[in-house]
PDB file of C-alpha atoms and ligand atoms in Angstrom:
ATOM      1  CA  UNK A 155      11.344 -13.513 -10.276  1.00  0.00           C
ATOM      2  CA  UNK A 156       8.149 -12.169  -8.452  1.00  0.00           C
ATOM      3  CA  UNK A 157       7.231  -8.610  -9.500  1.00  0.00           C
ATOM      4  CA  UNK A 158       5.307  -6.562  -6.597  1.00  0.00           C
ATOM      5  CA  UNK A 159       4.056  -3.195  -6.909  1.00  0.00           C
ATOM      6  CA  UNK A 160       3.568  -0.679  -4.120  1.00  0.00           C
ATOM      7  CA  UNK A 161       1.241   2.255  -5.035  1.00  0.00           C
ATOM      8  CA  UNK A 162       1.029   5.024  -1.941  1.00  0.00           C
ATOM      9  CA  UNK A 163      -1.239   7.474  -2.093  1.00  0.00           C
ATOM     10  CA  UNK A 164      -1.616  10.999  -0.521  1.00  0.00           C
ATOM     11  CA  UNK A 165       0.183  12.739   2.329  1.00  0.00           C
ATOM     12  CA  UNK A 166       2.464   9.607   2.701  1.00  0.00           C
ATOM     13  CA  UNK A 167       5.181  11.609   1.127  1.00  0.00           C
ATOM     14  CA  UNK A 168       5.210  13.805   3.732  1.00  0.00           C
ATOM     15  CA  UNK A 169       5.784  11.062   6.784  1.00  0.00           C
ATOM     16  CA  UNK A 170       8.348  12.380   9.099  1.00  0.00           C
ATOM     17  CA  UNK A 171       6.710  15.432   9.029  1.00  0.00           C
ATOM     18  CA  UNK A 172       3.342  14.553   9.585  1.00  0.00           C
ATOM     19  CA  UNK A 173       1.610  13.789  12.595  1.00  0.00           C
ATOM     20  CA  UNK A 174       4.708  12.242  14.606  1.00  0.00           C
ATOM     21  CA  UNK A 175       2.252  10.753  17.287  1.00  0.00           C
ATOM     22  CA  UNK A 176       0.629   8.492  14.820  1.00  0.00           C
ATOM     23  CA  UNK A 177       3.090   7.997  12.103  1.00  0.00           C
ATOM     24  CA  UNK A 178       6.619   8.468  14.009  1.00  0.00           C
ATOM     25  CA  UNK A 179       9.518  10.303  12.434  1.00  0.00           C
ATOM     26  CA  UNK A 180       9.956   7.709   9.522  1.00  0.00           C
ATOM     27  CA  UNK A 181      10.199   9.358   6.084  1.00  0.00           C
ATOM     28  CA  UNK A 182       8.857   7.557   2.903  1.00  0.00           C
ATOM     29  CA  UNK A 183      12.113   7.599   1.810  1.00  0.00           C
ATOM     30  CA  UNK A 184      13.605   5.513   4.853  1.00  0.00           C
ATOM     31  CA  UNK A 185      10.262   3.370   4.645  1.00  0.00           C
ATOM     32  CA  UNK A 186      11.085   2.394   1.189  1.00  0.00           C
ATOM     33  CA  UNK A 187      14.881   1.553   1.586  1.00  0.00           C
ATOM     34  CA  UNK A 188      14.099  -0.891   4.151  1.00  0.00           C
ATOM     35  CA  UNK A 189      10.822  -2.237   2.103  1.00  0.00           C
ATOM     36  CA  UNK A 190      13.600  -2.805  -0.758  1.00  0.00           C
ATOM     37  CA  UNK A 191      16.209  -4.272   0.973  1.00  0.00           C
ATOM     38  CA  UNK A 192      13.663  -6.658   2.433  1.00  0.00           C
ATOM     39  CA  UNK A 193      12.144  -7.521  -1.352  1.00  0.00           C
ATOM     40  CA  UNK A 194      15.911  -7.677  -2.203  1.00  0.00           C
ATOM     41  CA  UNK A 195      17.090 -10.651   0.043  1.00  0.00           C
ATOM     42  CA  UNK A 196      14.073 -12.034  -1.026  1.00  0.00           C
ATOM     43  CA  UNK A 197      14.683 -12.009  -4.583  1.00  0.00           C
ATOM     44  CA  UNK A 198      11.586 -10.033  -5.304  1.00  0.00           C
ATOM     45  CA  UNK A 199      11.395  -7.507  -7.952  1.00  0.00           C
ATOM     46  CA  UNK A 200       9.899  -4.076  -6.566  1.00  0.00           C
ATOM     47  CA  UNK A 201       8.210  -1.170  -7.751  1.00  0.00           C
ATOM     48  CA  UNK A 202       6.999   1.841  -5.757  1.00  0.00           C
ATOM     49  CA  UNK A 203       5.305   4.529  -6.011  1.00  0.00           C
ATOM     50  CA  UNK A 204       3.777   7.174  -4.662  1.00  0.00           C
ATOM     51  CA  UNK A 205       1.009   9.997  -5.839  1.00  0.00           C
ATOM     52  CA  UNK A 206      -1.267  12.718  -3.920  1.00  0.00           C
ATOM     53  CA  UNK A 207      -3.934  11.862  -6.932  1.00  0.00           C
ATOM     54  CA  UNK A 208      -6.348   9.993  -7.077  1.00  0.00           C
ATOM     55  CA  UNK A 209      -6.699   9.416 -11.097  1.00  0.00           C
ATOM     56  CA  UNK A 210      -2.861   9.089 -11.252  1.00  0.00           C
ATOM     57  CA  UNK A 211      -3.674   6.006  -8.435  1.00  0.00           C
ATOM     58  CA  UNK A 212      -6.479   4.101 -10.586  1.00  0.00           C
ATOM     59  CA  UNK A 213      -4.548   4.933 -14.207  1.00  0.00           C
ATOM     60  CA  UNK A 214      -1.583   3.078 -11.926  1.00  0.00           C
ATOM     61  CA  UNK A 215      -3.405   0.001 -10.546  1.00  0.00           C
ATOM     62  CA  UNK A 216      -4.700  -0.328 -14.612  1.00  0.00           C
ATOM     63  CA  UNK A 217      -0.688  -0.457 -15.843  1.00  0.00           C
ATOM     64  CA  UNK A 218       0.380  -2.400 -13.234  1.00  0.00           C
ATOM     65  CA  UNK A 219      -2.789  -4.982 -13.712  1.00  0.00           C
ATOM     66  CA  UNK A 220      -0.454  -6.590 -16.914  1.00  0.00           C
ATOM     67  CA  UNK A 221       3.121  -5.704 -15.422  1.00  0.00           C
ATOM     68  CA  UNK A 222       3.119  -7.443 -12.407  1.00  0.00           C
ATOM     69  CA  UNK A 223       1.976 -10.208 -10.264  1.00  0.00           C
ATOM     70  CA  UNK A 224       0.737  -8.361  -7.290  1.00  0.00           C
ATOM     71  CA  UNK A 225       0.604  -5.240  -5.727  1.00  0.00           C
ATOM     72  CA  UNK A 226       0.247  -3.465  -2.103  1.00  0.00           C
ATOM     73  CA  UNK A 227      -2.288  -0.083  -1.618  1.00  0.00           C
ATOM     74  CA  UNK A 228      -2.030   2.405   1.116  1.00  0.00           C
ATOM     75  CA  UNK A 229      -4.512   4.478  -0.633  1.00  0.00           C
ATOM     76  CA  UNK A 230      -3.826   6.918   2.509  1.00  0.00           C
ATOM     77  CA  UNK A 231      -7.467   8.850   2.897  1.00  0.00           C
ATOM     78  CA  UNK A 232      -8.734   7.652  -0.360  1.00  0.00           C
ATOM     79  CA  UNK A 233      -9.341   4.511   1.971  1.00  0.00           C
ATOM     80  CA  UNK A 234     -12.131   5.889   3.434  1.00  0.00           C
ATOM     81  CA  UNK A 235     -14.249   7.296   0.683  1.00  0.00           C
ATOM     82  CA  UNK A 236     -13.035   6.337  -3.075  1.00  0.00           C
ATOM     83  CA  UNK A 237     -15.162   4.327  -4.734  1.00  0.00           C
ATOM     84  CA  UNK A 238     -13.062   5.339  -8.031  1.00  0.00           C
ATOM     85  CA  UNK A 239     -10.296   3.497  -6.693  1.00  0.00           C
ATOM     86  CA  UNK A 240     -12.487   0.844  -5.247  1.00  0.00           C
ATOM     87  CA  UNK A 241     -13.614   0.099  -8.614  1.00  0.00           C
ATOM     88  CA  UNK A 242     -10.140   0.190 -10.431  1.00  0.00           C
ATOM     89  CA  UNK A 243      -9.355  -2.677  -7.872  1.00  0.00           C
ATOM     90  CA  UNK A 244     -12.194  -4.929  -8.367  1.00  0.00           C
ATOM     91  CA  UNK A 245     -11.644  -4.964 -12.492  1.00  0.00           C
ATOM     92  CA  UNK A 246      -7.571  -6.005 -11.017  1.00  0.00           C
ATOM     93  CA  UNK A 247      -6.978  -9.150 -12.042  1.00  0.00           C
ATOM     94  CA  UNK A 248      -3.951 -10.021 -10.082  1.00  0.00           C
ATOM     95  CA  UNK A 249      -4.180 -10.026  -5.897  1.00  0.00           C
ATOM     96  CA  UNK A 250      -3.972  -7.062  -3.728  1.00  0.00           C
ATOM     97  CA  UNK A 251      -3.448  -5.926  -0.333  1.00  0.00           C
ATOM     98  CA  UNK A 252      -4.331  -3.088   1.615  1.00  0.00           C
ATOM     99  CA  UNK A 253      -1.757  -1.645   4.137  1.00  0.00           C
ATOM    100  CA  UNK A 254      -1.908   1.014   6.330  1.00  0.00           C
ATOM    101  CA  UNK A 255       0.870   2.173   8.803  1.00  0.00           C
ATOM    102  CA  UNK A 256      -1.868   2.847  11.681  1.00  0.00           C
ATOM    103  CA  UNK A 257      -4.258   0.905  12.720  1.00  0.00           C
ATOM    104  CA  UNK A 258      -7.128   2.481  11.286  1.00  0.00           C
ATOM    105  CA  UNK A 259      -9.554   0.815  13.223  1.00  0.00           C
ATOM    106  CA  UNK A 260      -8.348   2.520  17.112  1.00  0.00           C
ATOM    107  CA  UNK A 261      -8.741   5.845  15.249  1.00  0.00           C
ATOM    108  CA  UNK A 262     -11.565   8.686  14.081  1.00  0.00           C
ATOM    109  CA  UNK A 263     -14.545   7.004  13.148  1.00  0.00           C
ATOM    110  CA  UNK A 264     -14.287   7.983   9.371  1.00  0.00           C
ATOM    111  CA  UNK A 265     -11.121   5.843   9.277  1.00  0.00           C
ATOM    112  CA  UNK A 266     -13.025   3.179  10.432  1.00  0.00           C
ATOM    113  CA  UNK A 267     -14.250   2.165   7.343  1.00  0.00           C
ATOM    114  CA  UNK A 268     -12.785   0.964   4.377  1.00  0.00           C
ATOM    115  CA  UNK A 269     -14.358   1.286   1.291  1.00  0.00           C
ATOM    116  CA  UNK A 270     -11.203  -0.200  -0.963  1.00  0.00           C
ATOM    117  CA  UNK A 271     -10.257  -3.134   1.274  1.00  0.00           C
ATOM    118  CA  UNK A 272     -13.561  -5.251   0.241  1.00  0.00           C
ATOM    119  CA  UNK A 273     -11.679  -5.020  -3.512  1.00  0.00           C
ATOM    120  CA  UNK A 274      -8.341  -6.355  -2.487  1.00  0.00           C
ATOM    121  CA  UNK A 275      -7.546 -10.212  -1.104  1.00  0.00           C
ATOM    122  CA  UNK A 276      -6.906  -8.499   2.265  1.00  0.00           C
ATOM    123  CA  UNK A 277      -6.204  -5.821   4.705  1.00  0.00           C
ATOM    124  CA  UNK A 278      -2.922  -5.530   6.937  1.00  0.00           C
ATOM    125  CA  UNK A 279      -3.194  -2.060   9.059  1.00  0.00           C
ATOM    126  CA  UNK A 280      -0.990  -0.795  12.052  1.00  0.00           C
ATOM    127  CA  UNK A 281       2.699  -2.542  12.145  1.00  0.00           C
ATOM    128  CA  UNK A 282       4.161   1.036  10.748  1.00  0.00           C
ATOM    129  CA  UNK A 283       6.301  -0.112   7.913  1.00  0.00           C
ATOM    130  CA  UNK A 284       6.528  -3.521   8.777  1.00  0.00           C
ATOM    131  CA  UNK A 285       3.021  -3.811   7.177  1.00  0.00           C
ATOM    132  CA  UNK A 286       4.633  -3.601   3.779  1.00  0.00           C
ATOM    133  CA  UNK A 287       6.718  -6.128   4.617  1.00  0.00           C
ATOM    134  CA  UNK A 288       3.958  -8.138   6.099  1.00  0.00           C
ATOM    135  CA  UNK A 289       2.165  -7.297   2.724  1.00  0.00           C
ATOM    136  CA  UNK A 290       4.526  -8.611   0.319  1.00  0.00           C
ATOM    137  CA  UNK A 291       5.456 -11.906   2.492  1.00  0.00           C
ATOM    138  CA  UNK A 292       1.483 -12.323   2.082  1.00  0.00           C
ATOM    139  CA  UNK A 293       1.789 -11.996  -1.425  1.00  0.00           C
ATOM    140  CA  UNK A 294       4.692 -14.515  -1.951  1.00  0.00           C
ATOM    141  CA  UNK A 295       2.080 -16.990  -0.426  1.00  0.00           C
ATOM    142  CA  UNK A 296      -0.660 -16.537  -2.972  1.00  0.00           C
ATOM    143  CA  UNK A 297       1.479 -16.042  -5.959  1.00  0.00           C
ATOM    144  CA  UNK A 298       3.013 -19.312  -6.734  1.00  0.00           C
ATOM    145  CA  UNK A 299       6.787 -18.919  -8.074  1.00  0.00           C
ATOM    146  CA  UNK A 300       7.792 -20.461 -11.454  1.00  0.00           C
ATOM    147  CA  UNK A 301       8.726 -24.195 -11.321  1.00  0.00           C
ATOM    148  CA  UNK A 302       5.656 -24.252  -8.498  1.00  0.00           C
ATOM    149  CA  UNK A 303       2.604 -24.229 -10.745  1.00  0.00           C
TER     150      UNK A 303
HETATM  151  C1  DQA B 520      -3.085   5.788   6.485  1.00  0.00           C
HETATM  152  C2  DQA B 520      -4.385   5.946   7.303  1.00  0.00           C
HETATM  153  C3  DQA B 520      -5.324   6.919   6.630  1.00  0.00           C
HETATM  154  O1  DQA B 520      -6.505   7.082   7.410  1.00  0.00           O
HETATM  155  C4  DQA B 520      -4.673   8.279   6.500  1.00  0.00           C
HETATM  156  O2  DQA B 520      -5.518   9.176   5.806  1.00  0.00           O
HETATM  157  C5  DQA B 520      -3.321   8.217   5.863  1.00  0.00           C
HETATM  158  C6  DQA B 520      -2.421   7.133   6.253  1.00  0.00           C
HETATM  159  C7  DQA B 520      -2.065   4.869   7.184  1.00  0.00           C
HETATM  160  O3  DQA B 520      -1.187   4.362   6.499  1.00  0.00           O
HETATM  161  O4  DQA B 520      -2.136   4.677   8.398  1.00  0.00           O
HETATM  162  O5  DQA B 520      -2.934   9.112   5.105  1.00  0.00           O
HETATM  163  O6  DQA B 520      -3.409   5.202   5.233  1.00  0.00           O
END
């Protein structure tokens, strides 16, 4: 069985709440019950997580390095500026993608940039939650299931 992580980072606990325009009225909660039911059908083993800090994000990406076989980041606005995380992904030996729920690029020019995507296989920004699930059908691609070599 394929074991994904998904690590969220800050302010993504309070979606629903926070700026409706960009993010909708989706909670984490609801984005994550239809993130599992997806990995579910699937047959994929999930873990998620979320954390507003930003040592409690690399000490995560470290344990999940030897748990699992892949993992998904919204590093939220650690994005933009952690090189901390950036680093913590490029010693990751299994693949990861970025996600974000908006498309970062249409936005403020400090979203713009990335500074963790260059670390991870790829970046899949703007599809709301669907780019978790875009993420993790990604993932199935790369990681070859047992029996498949
Ligand atoms: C975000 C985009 C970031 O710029 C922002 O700081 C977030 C959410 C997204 O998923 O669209 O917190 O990562």
């Amino acid at each position: 069985m394929l074991k994904i992580g998904i690590i969220n980072g800050p302010n993504l606990n309070m979606l629903g709440k926070r700026d409706q325009k960009i993010y909708g009225n989706i909670t984490l909660k609801e984005i994550n019950r239809k993130i599992k039911s997806f990995a579910e059908k699937e047959g994929i083993e999930l873990t998620i997580m979320q954390t507003n800090f930003e040592g409690e994000i690399v000490e995560s990406i470290q344990k999940l390095s030897s748990q699992l076989d892949g993992f998904i980041i919204n590093p939220a606005a650690y994005t933009h500026y952690s090189y901390v995380i950036a680093d913590a992904l490029r010693d990751c030996p299994i693949p990861v993608i970025e996600v974000h729920l908006s498309n970062i690029l249409s936005r403020e020019d400090f979203r713009r940039k990335s500074v963790t995507a260059p670390a991870c296989i790829g970046q899949i920004a703007g599809f709301g939650y669907q780019s978790y699930i875009l993420a993790i059908r990604a993932l199935c691609s790369l990681v070859p299931s047992e029996g498949e070599g």
